[in-house]
mmCIF file of C-alpha atoms in Angstrom:
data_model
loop_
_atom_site.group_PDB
_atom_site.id
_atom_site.type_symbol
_atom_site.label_atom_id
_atom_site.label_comp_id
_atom_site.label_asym_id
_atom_site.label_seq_id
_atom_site.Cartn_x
_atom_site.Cartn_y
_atom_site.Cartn_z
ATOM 1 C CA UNK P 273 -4.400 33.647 -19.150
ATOM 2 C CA UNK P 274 -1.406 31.812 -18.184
ATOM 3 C CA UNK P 275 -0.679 34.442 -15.627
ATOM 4 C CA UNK P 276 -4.345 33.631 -13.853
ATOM 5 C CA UNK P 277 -3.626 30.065 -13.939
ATOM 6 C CA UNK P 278 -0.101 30.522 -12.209
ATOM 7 C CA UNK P 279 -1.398 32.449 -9.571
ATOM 8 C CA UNK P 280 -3.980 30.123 -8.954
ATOM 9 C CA UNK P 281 -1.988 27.262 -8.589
ATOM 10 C CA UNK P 282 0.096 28.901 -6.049
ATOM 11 C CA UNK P 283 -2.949 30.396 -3.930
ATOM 12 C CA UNK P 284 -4.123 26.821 -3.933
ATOM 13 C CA UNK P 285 -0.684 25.553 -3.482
ATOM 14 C CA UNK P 286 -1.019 27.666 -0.092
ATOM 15 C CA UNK P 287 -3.999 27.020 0.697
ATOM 16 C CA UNK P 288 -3.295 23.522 0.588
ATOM 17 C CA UNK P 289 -0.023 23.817 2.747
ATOM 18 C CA UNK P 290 -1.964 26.059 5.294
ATOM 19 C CA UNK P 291 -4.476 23.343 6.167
ATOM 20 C CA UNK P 292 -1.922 20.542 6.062
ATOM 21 C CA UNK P 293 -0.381 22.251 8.870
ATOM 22 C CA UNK P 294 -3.379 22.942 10.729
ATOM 23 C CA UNK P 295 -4.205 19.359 10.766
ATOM 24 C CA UNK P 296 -0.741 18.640 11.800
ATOM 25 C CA UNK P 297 -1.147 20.836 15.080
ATOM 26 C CA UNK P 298 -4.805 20.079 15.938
ATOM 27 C CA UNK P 299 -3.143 15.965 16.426
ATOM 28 C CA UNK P 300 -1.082 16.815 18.719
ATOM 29 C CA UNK P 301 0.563 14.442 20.791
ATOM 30 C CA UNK P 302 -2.087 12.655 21.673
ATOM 31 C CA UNK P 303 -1.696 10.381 18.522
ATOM 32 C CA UNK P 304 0.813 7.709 19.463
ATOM 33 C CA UNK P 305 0.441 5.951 15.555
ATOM 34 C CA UNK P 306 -0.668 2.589 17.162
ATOM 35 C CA UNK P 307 -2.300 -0.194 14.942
ATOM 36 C CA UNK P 308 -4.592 -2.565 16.141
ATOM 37 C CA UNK P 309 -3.817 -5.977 15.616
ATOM 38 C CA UNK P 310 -7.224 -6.169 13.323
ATOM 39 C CA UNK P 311 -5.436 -3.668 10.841
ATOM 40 C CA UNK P 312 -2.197 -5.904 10.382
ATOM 41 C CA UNK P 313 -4.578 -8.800 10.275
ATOM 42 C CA UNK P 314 -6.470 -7.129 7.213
ATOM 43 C CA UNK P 315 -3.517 -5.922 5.740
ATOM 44 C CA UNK P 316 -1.708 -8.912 5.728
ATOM 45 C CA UNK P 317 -4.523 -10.484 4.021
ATOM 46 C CA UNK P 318 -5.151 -8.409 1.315
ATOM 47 C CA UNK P 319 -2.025 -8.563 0.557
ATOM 48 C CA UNK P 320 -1.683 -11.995 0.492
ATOM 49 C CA UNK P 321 -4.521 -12.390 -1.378
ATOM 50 C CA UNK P 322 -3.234 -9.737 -3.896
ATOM 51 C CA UNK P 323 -0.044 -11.852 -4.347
ATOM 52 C CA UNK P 324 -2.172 -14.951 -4.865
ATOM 53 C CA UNK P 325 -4.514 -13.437 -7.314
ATOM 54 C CA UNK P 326 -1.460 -11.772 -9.211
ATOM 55 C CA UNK P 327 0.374 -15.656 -8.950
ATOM 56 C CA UNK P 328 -2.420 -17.169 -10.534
ATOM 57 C CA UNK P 329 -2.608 -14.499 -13.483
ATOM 58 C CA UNK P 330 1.192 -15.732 -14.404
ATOM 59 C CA UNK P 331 0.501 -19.317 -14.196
ATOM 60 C CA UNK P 332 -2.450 -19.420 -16.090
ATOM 61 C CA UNK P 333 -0.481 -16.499 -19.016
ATOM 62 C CA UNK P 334 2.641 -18.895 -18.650
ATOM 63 C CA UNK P 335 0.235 -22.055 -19.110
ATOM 64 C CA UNK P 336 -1.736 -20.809 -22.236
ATOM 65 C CA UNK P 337 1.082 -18.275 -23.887
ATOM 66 C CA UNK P 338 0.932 -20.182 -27.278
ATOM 67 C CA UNK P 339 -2.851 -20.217 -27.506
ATOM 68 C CA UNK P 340 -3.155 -16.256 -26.454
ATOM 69 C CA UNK P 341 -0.742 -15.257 -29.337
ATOM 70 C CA UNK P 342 -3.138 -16.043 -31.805
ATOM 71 C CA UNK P 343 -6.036 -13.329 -30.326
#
């Protein structure tokens, strides 16, 4: 049984490795990696927005500690 599931794992393992690299080729070097300025613009805020939602979990968990311990 455990013999089976090892040699699975690698065929898939291979498998897995094989198309990686096919992908890799068919890009080519036509793919120069550039972002648009819409993507940073998105990025920049969801992650400020992530920050803010994740500042205003502490302050209200700071705020209220005392009455939480009691749940």
């Amino acid at each position: 049984m455990m013999t089976k599931l090892a040699v699975r794992a690698t065929t898939a393992a291979s498998a897995t490795a094989a198309w990686f690299k096919s992908r890799i080729e068919q890009g080519g070097a036509d793919d120069r990696g550039d972002i648009s300025i819409t993507t940073i613009i998105i990025w920049v805020a969801a992650t400020a927005g992530a920050l803010a939602i994740a500042g205003t979990i502490a302050v209200v968990i700071a705020k209220y500690n005392t009455s939480l311990s009691g749940i």
